[in-house]
Short mmCIF file of C-alpha atoms in Angstrom, two decimals:
data_model
loop_
_atom_site.label_atom_id
_atom_site.label_comp_id
_atom_site.label_asym_id
_atom_site.label_seq_id
_atom_site.Cartn_x
_atom_site.Cartn_y
_atom_site.Cartn_z
CA MET A 1 -108.50 -13.05 -57.77
CA GLN A 2 -107.21 -10.11 -55.67
CA LYS A 3 -105.72 -7.19 -57.77
CA THR A 4 -102.20 -7.56 -55.87
CA ASN A 5 -101.85 -11.20 -57.10
CA ALA A 6 -102.74 -10.46 -60.59
CA VAL A 7 -99.20 -10.03 -61.77
CA PRO A 8 -97.77 -13.25 -60.34
CA VAL A 9 -100.80 -15.24 -61.01
CA THR A 10 -100.19 -14.18 -64.70
CA ILE A 11 -96.64 -14.93 -64.67
CA LEU A 12 -97.34 -18.57 -63.33
CA CYS A 13 -99.97 -19.12 -66.06
CA ILE A 14 -97.90 -17.91 -68.90
CA ALA A 15 -94.89 -19.92 -67.35
CA PRO A 16 -95.40 -22.85 -69.48
CA ILE A 17 -95.38 -20.69 -72.81
CA LEU A 18 -92.27 -18.98 -71.53
CA ILE A 19 -90.61 -22.38 -70.97
CA LEU A 20 -91.74 -23.87 -74.27
CA PHE A 21 -90.48 -20.89 -76.08
CA THR A 22 -87.11 -21.01 -74.54
CA VAL A 23 -86.77 -24.72 -75.19
CA ILE A 24 -87.61 -24.31 -78.84
CA LEU A 25 -85.30 -21.36 -79.22
CA SER A 26 -82.36 -23.21 -77.37
CA ILE A 27 -82.75 -26.54 -79.57
CA LEU A 28 -83.09 -24.43 -83.03
CA TYR A 29 -79.92 -22.17 -82.57
CA GLY A 30 -76.37 -22.82 -81.82
CA ALA A 31 -73.13 -23.36 -83.66
CA LYS A 32 -75.25 -25.32 -86.21
CA SER A 33 -78.90 -24.12 -86.72
CA ILE A 34 -81.27 -26.85 -87.05
CA ASP A 35 -84.76 -26.28 -88.65
CA ALA A 36 -88.06 -26.69 -86.96
CA GLU A 37 -89.10 -30.05 -88.98
CA THR A 38 -85.77 -31.79 -87.78
CA VAL A 39 -86.53 -30.80 -84.23
CA TRP A 40 -90.11 -32.34 -84.39
CA ASN A 41 -88.65 -35.51 -86.06
CA ALA A 42 -86.12 -35.90 -83.57
CA LEU A 43 -88.73 -35.75 -80.70
CA PHE A 44 -91.25 -37.72 -82.01
CA HIS A 45 -89.56 -40.20 -84.65
CA PHE A 46 -85.99 -40.31 -83.30
CA ASP A 47 -83.30 -41.58 -85.92
CA SER A 48 -80.16 -42.89 -84.11
CA SER A 49 -78.45 -42.63 -87.39
CA ASP A 50 -79.52 -38.82 -88.06
CA LEU A 51 -76.72 -36.63 -86.62
CA ASN A 52 -79.20 -33.89 -86.13
CA HIS A 53 -81.35 -35.91 -84.25
CA ASN A 54 -78.58 -37.02 -81.75
CA ILE A 55 -77.53 -33.49 -81.40
CA ILE A 56 -80.89 -32.34 -80.22
CA ILE A 57 -81.69 -35.45 -78.00
CA THR A 58 -78.22 -35.98 -76.51
CA SER A 59 -76.86 -32.32 -76.34
CA ARG A 60 -79.37 -29.64 -76.87
CA LEU A 61 -82.44 -30.85 -74.95
CA PRO A 62 -80.67 -32.09 -71.74
CA ARG A 63 -78.59 -28.59 -72.08
CA VAL A 64 -81.77 -26.33 -71.97
CA VAL A 65 -83.37 -28.62 -69.25
CA ALA A 66 -80.37 -28.11 -67.01
CA ALA A 67 -80.26 -24.40 -67.69
CA LEU A 68 -84.13 -24.25 -66.68
CA LEU A 69 -83.48 -26.34 -63.59
CA VAL A 70 -80.42 -24.67 -62.45
CA GLY A 71 -81.74 -21.02 -63.12
CA ALA A 72 -84.70 -21.77 -60.86
CA PHE A 73 -82.74 -23.38 -58.13
CA LEU A 74 -80.40 -20.61 -57.78
CA ALA A 75 -83.05 -17.82 -57.99
CA ILE A 76 -85.18 -19.57 -55.30
CA SER A 77 -81.91 -19.91 -53.24
CA GLY A 78 -81.22 -16.39 -53.61
CA ALA A 79 -84.59 -15.13 -52.83
CA LEU A 80 -84.58 -17.26 -49.68
CA MET A 81 -81.18 -15.91 -48.46
CA GLN A 82 -82.22 -12.25 -49.08
CA GLY A 83 -85.42 -12.80 -47.08
CA MET A 84 -83.89 -14.85 -44.46
CA THR A 85 -80.92 -12.42 -43.81
CA ARG A 86 -82.74 -9.18 -45.04
CA ASN A 87 -79.41 -8.69 -46.77
CA TYR A 88 -80.16 -7.39 -50.49
CA LEU A 89 -76.73 -8.80 -51.49
CA ALA A 90 -76.95 -12.24 -50.37
CA SER A 91 -76.79 -14.79 -53.06
CA PRO A 92 -75.29 -18.42 -53.36
CA SER A 93 -72.48 -17.24 -55.57
CA ILE A 94 -71.46 -14.11 -53.29
CA MET A 95 -71.96 -15.59 -49.96
CA GLY A 96 -69.36 -18.60 -50.76
CA VAL A 97 -72.15 -21.34 -50.90
CA THR A 98 -71.26 -22.34 -54.87
CA ASP A 99 -67.44 -21.99 -53.93
CA GLY A 100 -68.00 -24.44 -51.14
CA ALA A 101 -69.78 -26.83 -53.19
CA ALA A 102 -67.09 -26.53 -55.82
CA PHE A 103 -64.43 -27.18 -53.27
CA VAL A 104 -65.62 -30.36 -51.73
CA ILE A 105 -66.23 -31.65 -55.20
CA THR A 106 -62.81 -31.34 -55.82
CA LEU A 107 -61.79 -33.15 -52.62
CA CYS A 108 -63.89 -36.09 -53.54
CA MET A 109 -62.41 -36.31 -57.14
CA ILE A 110 -58.90 -36.26 -55.46
CA PHE A 111 -59.52 -38.70 -52.37
CA LEU A 112 -62.50 -40.67 -53.74
CA PRO A 113 -62.21 -41.28 -57.50
CA GLY A 114 -65.06 -42.87 -59.13
CA MET A 115 -67.57 -41.72 -56.87
CA SER A 116 -71.11 -42.14 -58.13
CA SER A 117 -73.30 -39.38 -59.36
CA ILE A 118 -75.59 -39.55 -56.35
CA GLY A 119 -72.40 -39.10 -54.11
CA MET A 120 -71.32 -36.26 -56.10
CA VAL A 121 -74.37 -34.47 -55.39
CA VAL A 122 -74.27 -35.22 -51.67
CA CYS A 123 -70.63 -34.03 -51.58
CA SER A 124 -71.94 -30.74 -53.30
CA MET A 125 -74.51 -30.22 -50.67
CA ILE A 126 -72.01 -30.84 -48.00
CA GLY A 127 -69.58 -28.29 -49.70
CA SER A 128 -72.59 -25.80 -49.74
CA ALA A 129 -73.08 -26.17 -46.30
CA LEU A 130 -69.63 -25.70 -45.40
CA GLY A 131 -69.19 -22.65 -47.49
CA ALA A 132 -72.09 -20.97 -45.89
CA GLY A 133 -71.12 -21.92 -42.49
CA ILE A 134 -67.57 -20.53 -42.93
CA VAL A 135 -68.90 -17.08 -44.48
CA PHE A 136 -71.60 -16.46 -41.64
CA GLY A 137 -69.13 -17.93 -39.04
CA PHE A 138 -66.50 -15.18 -39.78
CA GLY A 139 -69.55 -12.40 -40.19
CA SER A 140 -70.67 -13.31 -36.63
CA LEU A 141 -67.17 -12.60 -35.04
CA LEU A 142 -67.30 -8.91 -36.59
CA GLN A 143 -68.04 -6.66 -33.45
CA ASN A 144 -69.68 -3.52 -35.32
CA GLY A 145 -72.51 -5.64 -36.80
CA LEU A 146 -72.81 -7.39 -40.30
CA SER A 147 -73.75 -4.84 -43.00
CA PRO A 148 -74.76 -6.33 -46.49
CA VAL A 149 -71.55 -5.02 -47.97
CA ARG A 150 -69.41 -6.43 -45.27
CA LEU A 151 -71.08 -10.02 -45.59
CA ALA A 152 -70.55 -9.74 -49.30
CA ILE A 153 -66.89 -8.87 -49.00
CA ILE A 154 -66.36 -11.79 -46.62
CA GLY A 155 -68.14 -13.93 -48.90
CA THR A 156 -66.11 -12.84 -51.98
CA VAL A 157 -62.86 -13.14 -49.84
CA ILE A 158 -63.89 -17.04 -48.54
CA GLY A 159 -65.04 -17.99 -52.11
CA THR A 160 -61.88 -16.77 -53.70
CA PHE A 161 -59.79 -18.50 -51.15
CA LEU A 162 -61.87 -21.72 -51.61
CA SER A 163 -61.69 -21.62 -55.38
CA SER A 164 -57.82 -20.86 -55.15
CA VAL A 165 -57.29 -23.77 -52.86
CA SER A 166 -59.35 -25.95 -55.10
CA ALA A 167 -57.48 -24.86 -58.15
CA ALA A 168 -54.14 -25.48 -56.43
CA MET A 169 -55.13 -29.04 -55.36
CA ALA A 170 -56.52 -29.95 -58.65
CA SER A 171 -53.20 -28.70 -60.30
CA TYR A 172 -51.07 -30.71 -57.55
CA PHE A 173 -53.04 -33.76 -58.02
CA GLN A 174 -53.14 -33.27 -61.94
CA ILE A 175 -56.80 -33.65 -62.26
CA SER A 176 -57.35 -29.74 -63.38
CA GLN A 177 -59.09 -30.70 -66.64
CA ASN A 178 -61.76 -32.92 -64.64
CA VAL A 179 -62.64 -30.14 -62.20
CA SER A 180 -62.88 -27.55 -64.88
CA PHE A 181 -66.33 -28.57 -65.58
CA TRP A 182 -67.36 -27.50 -62.14
CA PHE A 183 -65.66 -24.02 -62.01
CA ASN A 184 -66.49 -22.98 -65.72
CA ALA A 185 -70.10 -23.80 -65.81
CA LYS A 186 -70.30 -25.89 -69.23
CA LEU A 187 -73.58 -26.14 -69.91
CA ASP A 188 -72.73 -28.22 -73.17
CA GLN A 189 -70.96 -31.14 -71.10
CA VAL A 190 -73.97 -31.64 -68.91
CA ASP A 191 -74.62 -35.37 -68.31
CA PRO A 192 -78.27 -36.35 -69.08
CA ASN A 193 -78.05 -39.09 -66.40
CA ILE A 194 -77.29 -36.65 -63.64
CA ILE A 195 -80.19 -34.60 -64.52
CA LYS A 196 -82.43 -37.51 -63.47
CA ILE A 197 -80.50 -37.89 -60.36
CA THR A 198 -80.65 -34.11 -59.34
CA ILE A 199 -84.32 -33.61 -60.06
CA PRO A 200 -85.42 -35.48 -56.73
CA PHE A 201 -82.84 -33.21 -54.41
CA GLY A 202 -84.07 -30.10 -56.48
CA ILE A 203 -87.77 -30.86 -55.77
CA ILE A 204 -87.09 -31.56 -51.71
CA GLY A 205 -85.40 -28.07 -51.76
CA ILE A 206 -88.25 -26.29 -53.74
CA LEU A 207 -90.85 -27.99 -51.51
CA LEU A 208 -89.09 -27.07 -48.21
CA ALA A 209 -88.83 -23.22 -49.64
CA LEU A 210 -92.48 -23.40 -50.49
CA LEU A 211 -93.43 -24.85 -47.14
CA ILE A 212 -91.98 -21.49 -45.23
CA ALA A 213 -92.78 -18.99 -47.81
CA LYS A 214 -95.28 -17.08 -45.57
CA SER A 215 -92.76 -17.29 -42.65
CA ILE A 216 -90.07 -15.92 -44.89
CA THR A 217 -92.33 -12.99 -45.68
CA ILE A 218 -92.77 -12.25 -42.04
CA LEU A 219 -89.08 -12.70 -41.16
CA SER A 220 -88.05 -10.36 -44.07
CA LEU A 221 -89.99 -7.74 -42.07
CA GLY A 222 -87.59 -8.25 -39.18
CA GLU A 223 -86.83 -10.75 -36.63
CA GLU A 224 -88.53 -8.90 -33.64
CA VAL A 225 -91.60 -8.60 -35.80
CA SER A 226 -91.45 -12.52 -36.43
CA ILE A 227 -90.98 -13.32 -32.97
CA ASN A 228 -93.81 -10.94 -31.79
CA LEU A 229 -96.18 -12.55 -34.40
CA GLY A 230 -95.35 -16.09 -32.92
CA GLN A 231 -92.93 -17.27 -35.48
CA ARG A 232 -90.39 -19.87 -34.68
CA THR A 233 -87.61 -18.08 -36.39
CA LYS A 234 -84.88 -20.51 -35.50
CA LEU A 235 -86.90 -23.39 -37.37
CA VAL A 236 -87.59 -21.33 -40.34
CA LYS A 237 -84.14 -20.28 -40.69
CA ALA A 238 -82.98 -23.80 -40.42
CA MET A 239 -85.45 -25.10 -42.92
CA ALA A 240 -84.41 -21.94 -45.10
CA ILE A 241 -80.86 -22.96 -44.96
CA LEU A 242 -81.47 -26.64 -45.48
CA SER A 243 -83.45 -25.88 -48.71
CA VAL A 244 -80.38 -23.59 -49.97
CA ILE A 245 -78.37 -26.28 -49.49
CA PHE A 246 -80.47 -28.70 -51.38
CA LEU A 247 -80.86 -26.23 -54.23
CA THR A 248 -77.53 -24.77 -54.74
CA GLY A 249 -75.62 -28.30 -53.91
CA THR A 250 -77.89 -29.60 -56.84
CA ALA A 251 -77.26 -26.85 -59.22
CA VAL A 252 -73.38 -27.06 -58.75
CA ALA A 253 -73.39 -30.64 -59.26
CA LEU A 254 -75.29 -30.47 -62.23
CA VAL A 255 -73.60 -27.83 -64.18
CA GLY A 256 -70.88 -26.18 -61.82
CA LYS A 257 -70.68 -22.87 -60.49
CA VAL A 258 -73.09 -20.11 -62.08
CA GLY A 259 -72.68 -16.44 -60.57
CA PHE A 260 -75.14 -13.83 -60.03
CA VAL A 261 -78.39 -15.51 -61.00
CA GLY A 262 -79.47 -15.76 -57.29
CA LEU A 263 -78.76 -11.87 -56.89
CA ILE A 264 -80.34 -10.66 -59.91
CA ILE A 265 -83.66 -12.66 -60.32
CA PRO A 266 -84.81 -12.11 -56.66
CA HIS A 267 -84.51 -8.32 -56.89
CA ILE A 268 -86.27 -8.37 -60.37
CA THR A 269 -89.00 -10.72 -59.01
CA ARG A 270 -89.68 -8.31 -55.94
CA PHE A 271 -89.91 -5.35 -58.16
CA ILE A 272 -92.54 -7.06 -60.47
CA ILE A 273 -94.53 -8.50 -57.83
CA GLY A 274 -94.04 -7.23 -54.29
CA VAL A 275 -92.72 -8.59 -51.16
CA ASP A 276 -95.00 -11.54 -50.52
CA TYR A 277 -92.67 -14.81 -50.72
CA LYS A 278 -95.61 -16.99 -51.49
CA TRP A 279 -95.48 -15.50 -54.68
CA ILE A 280 -91.66 -14.61 -55.13
CA LEU A 281 -90.49 -18.11 -54.67
CA PRO A 282 -92.22 -19.68 -57.58
CA CYS A 283 -92.16 -16.59 -59.73
CA ALA A 284 -88.40 -16.46 -58.90
CA GLY A 285 -88.17 -19.98 -60.09
CA VAL A 286 -89.62 -19.35 -63.41
CA ILE A 287 -87.96 -16.39 -64.11
CA GLY A 288 -84.70 -17.61 -62.96
CA GLY A 289 -84.90 -20.58 -65.28
CA VAL A 290 -86.01 -18.74 -68.35
CA PHE A 291 -83.24 -16.08 -67.63
CA LEU A 292 -80.31 -18.80 -67.41
CA ALA A 293 -81.62 -20.65 -70.34
CA LEU A 294 -81.84 -17.45 -72.36
CA CYS A 295 -78.25 -16.71 -71.32
CA ASP A 296 -77.14 -19.93 -72.52
CA VAL A 297 -78.46 -19.20 -76.13
CA LEU A 298 -76.44 -15.78 -75.92
CA SER A 299 -73.54 -17.54 -74.99
CA ARG A 300 -73.51 -19.36 -78.24
CA PHE A 301 -73.31 -16.20 -80.32
CA VAL A 302 -71.07 -13.81 -78.12
CA ASN A 303 -67.88 -15.32 -79.71
CA TYR A 304 -69.53 -17.28 -82.76
CA PRO A 305 -68.69 -19.76 -83.93
CA PHE A 306 -67.18 -20.60 -80.28
CA GLU A 307 -69.24 -20.96 -77.06
CA THR A 308 -68.49 -18.63 -74.29
CA PRO A 309 -68.96 -20.09 -70.74
CA ILE A 310 -72.36 -19.36 -69.25
CA GLY A 311 -70.71 -17.90 -66.25
CA VAL A 312 -69.04 -15.19 -68.20
CA VAL A 313 -72.55 -13.97 -69.49
CA THR A 314 -74.13 -14.01 -66.25
CA SER A 315 -71.01 -12.16 -65.03
CA LEU A 316 -71.48 -9.56 -67.66
CA ILE A 317 -74.98 -8.82 -66.41
CA GLY A 318 -74.68 -9.22 -62.71
CA ILE A 319 -71.29 -7.43 -61.87
CA PRO A 320 -72.77 -4.00 -63.04
CA PHE A 321 -76.27 -5.04 -61.16
CA PHE A 322 -74.13 -5.74 -58.22
CA LEU A 323 -72.46 -2.66 -58.43
CA TYR A 324 -75.60 -0.72 -58.90
CA LEU A 325 -76.96 -2.23 -55.66
CA ILE A 326 -73.96 -1.20 -53.71
CA ARG A 327 -73.88 2.33 -55.14
CA THR A 328 -77.76 2.83 -54.73
CA ARG A 329 -78.32 0.97 -51.37
CA GLY A 330 -74.78 0.81 -49.91
CA GLY A 331 -75.76 2.46 -46.70
CA GLU A 332 -78.96 0.28 -45.98
CA ARG A 333 -78.57 -2.53 -43.51
CA HIS A 334 -81.52 -4.60 -44.73
CA ALA A 335 -83.22 -5.67 -48.33
#
């Protein structure tokens, strides 16, 4: 094992332990604390008449699984976007991808009520593509180039516009309560059945990302360098965008909009392990999943005994990080 690979290999080796610890922590603590013996019995000797067993199996376990999946999906999406665009501010929430997904979901709930869960996931992915297309389309019209800060501003404006239109339409058609789930990211209301449906879509997105990991590493050095080394940059970018659409669309369909995970985690991962996307992508997935699950645990105690939306917790961490990046790297054009 090469010395440069020691840290990422270590992270991936201890990943099962980190995930198990996070799952246990998430199941044990909440508005109602549950002892370890009850958790064991619920998992291996489930009693449908026991209230605590039902809380564990139908609420807390699906909740932590959803948090792990969504955190991983968004972190990998953010890493791909930053590597592909060489933009240190790129992330699904800032580039309008999550807002586009929520916007199309709102349209589907208005004009196609009763849509199946699979249909909702597909609509979410279409919305992700729409949001990204609008942001990068507007960005391409700028005459003086597309700096990271400019792209972030465009993404924020477009995202806010899509969210405002969604809210207005939801209010007009009287479905505000129904769509609030996708705009407030309520992990406590996640549907266990939709987790099973979204996993295959997420796996496709992850496999696409891993397939182009080495190419993203080269592309992150610059498009000219990538072309000179024989890379098919258009194909790599197309596959990266497709992966982001799958992962972000799946994440939004599963729990709603969650901000800043795709911004924070890729930077932390690169700081720890370097710039090789062969390691960045899987490690970002692990760190992102654990990060969001721990944020979910924290959200239960911020305003105890009431729960704080997970998006509020990630924003409290993400906004200062975002401002720090602009302050320290605002003049740089590339990640």
